Amino acid sequence: MDISIDEFTRKIRSRGYKLTPQRRVILEILIKNKDNPLTPEGVYKQVKISCSEVGLTTVYRTLELLRKIGVVNHVHFHDGCDRYEINDGKPHHYLICLNCGKVERTNLCFIDKMQKILEKDTAFKITEHCLSFFGYCRFCQLRK
Amino acid sequence: MDISIDEFTRKIRSRGYKLTPQRRVILEILIKNKDNPLTPEGVYKQVKISCSEVGLTTVYRTLELLRKIGVVNHVHFHDGCDRYEINDGKPHHYLICLNCGKVERTNLCFIDKMQKILEKDTAFKITEHCLSFFGYCRFCQLRK
DNA sequence: ATTTTAACTGAAAATTATTTTCAATTATTT
DNA sequence: AAATAATTGAAAATAATTTTCAGTTAAAAT
Ligand SMILES: [Mn+2]
Ligand SMILES: [Mn+2]
Ligand SMILES: [Zn+2]
Ligand SMILES: [Zn+2]
């Protein structure tokens, strides 16, 4: 369910944006890391490795653009920076250990149902949500 | 279901912390604003109004302390800063309009059920969660 | 193909949120 | 009242993000 480059091109162009090499590289990095949400800095570092002259500013700008067109989701680990992950259509949420920082991902989700009810109830048109759980992982429950 | 000053005092002292005037004032502000999560800056401004010599640094430190002892929750509106609200024991989540920024609150929540299942499923001990919905409010759905 | 043009870029500067440092102060215990 | 460890606020430091701006480029028009 990953976005294809063609689909990406279409989405970008149809809104008057240009498909630049920088945008393509950043998208590729996000796809490659579909299992862990990256910070802008994290994206930047990986972009640099796979070569390329891409500025950090452009990373920030591109991530926000991708979010706007629905290609990435924006998530929070409460660690002081934003994170982005490719939007694969499936809901998934995170379990973040307050002790060791370990992050687990889960696909269990009742949110869709909740969202439908909320929309009916409040007339709000929901396009994104952000859900994270904080607590203590298996390991940290024992020590400390 | 608001926390009482006695309960607060007990919670603080039992962990070796001191009950200072600053901490008391900050707690009062949070109780007074139980319906909208405040940023540290927001707390600071209100503290200043109700008089008091309290430094912004102390506000940051106190909010984090209150979170640690379970007196406040930490929420995110994706607007670049952390927010805190008094923990009244009830779950409530937010609907944040991506267009006008309006924030609505809802009590509808399936999270408790989800949390139980997750805990069983993952052996993670969950102590907090953060859920927000983003989209477009009634008004913004029409214009734009 | 060449021109045109608005979108895009990166470096540097600016801004904003948050954390750290440290010397002085204060709440609680003795 | 003294002892002591916790707490405080101002200032400095750090970290994340945004803005500015002059130069570049993708895509549309010729
Ligand atoms: Mn946070
Ligand atoms: Mn965010
Ligand atoms: Zn852990
Ligand atoms: Zn709105």
PDB file of C-alpha atoms (C1' of nucleotides) in Angstrom, chain A residues 16-18 20 22-23 53-55 57-58 61, chain C residues 5-13 17-19:
ATOM      1  CA  GLY A  16       0.728  23.185  -8.671  1.00  0.00           C
ATOM      2  CA  TYR A  17       3.818  21.913  -6.929  1.00  0.00           C
ATOM      3  CA  LYS A  18       6.914  20.739  -8.718  1.00  0.00           C
ATOM      4  CA  THR A  20      12.053  18.082  -7.542  1.00  0.00           C
ATOM      5  CA  GLN A  22      14.980  16.652  -3.333  1.00  0.00           C
ATOM      6  CA  ARG A  23      11.348  15.781  -2.845  1.00  0.00           C
ATOM      7  CA  GLU A  53      22.865  18.074  -1.776  1.00  0.00           C
ATOM      8  CA  VAL A  54      19.773  18.668   0.277  1.00  0.00           C
ATOM      9  CA  GLY A  55      19.436  21.347   2.888  1.00  0.00           C
ATOM     10  CA  THR A  57      15.467  23.607   5.501  1.00  0.00           C
ATOM     11  CA  THR A  58      14.222  21.734   2.482  1.00  0.00           C
ATOM     12  CA  ARG A  61       9.588  22.183   4.089  1.00  0.00           C
TER      13      ARG A  61
ATOM     14  C1'  DT C   5       7.655  32.340 -14.873  1.00  0.00           C
ATOM     15  C1'  DA C   6       6.299  30.953 -10.642  1.00  0.00           C
ATOM     16  C1'  DA C   7       7.919  27.482  -7.632  1.00  0.00           C
ATOM     17  C1'  DC C   8      11.841  25.923  -5.265  1.00  0.00           C
ATOM     18  C1'  DT C   9      16.350  25.787  -3.124  1.00  0.00           C
ATOM     19  C1'  DG C  10      20.182  26.244   0.489  1.00  0.00           C
ATOM     20  C1'  DA C  11      22.853  29.174   3.542  1.00  0.00           C
ATOM     21  C1'  DA C  12      22.539  32.203   7.018  1.00  0.00           C
ATOM     22  C1'  DA C  13      20.031  34.728  10.278  1.00  0.00           C
ATOM     23  C1'  DA C  17      10.698  26.543  23.010  1.00  0.00           C
ATOM     24  C1'  DT C  18      13.145  24.410  26.406  1.00  0.00           C
ATOM     25  C1'  DT C  19      17.134  23.179  29.429  1.00  0.00           C
TER      26       DT C  19
END
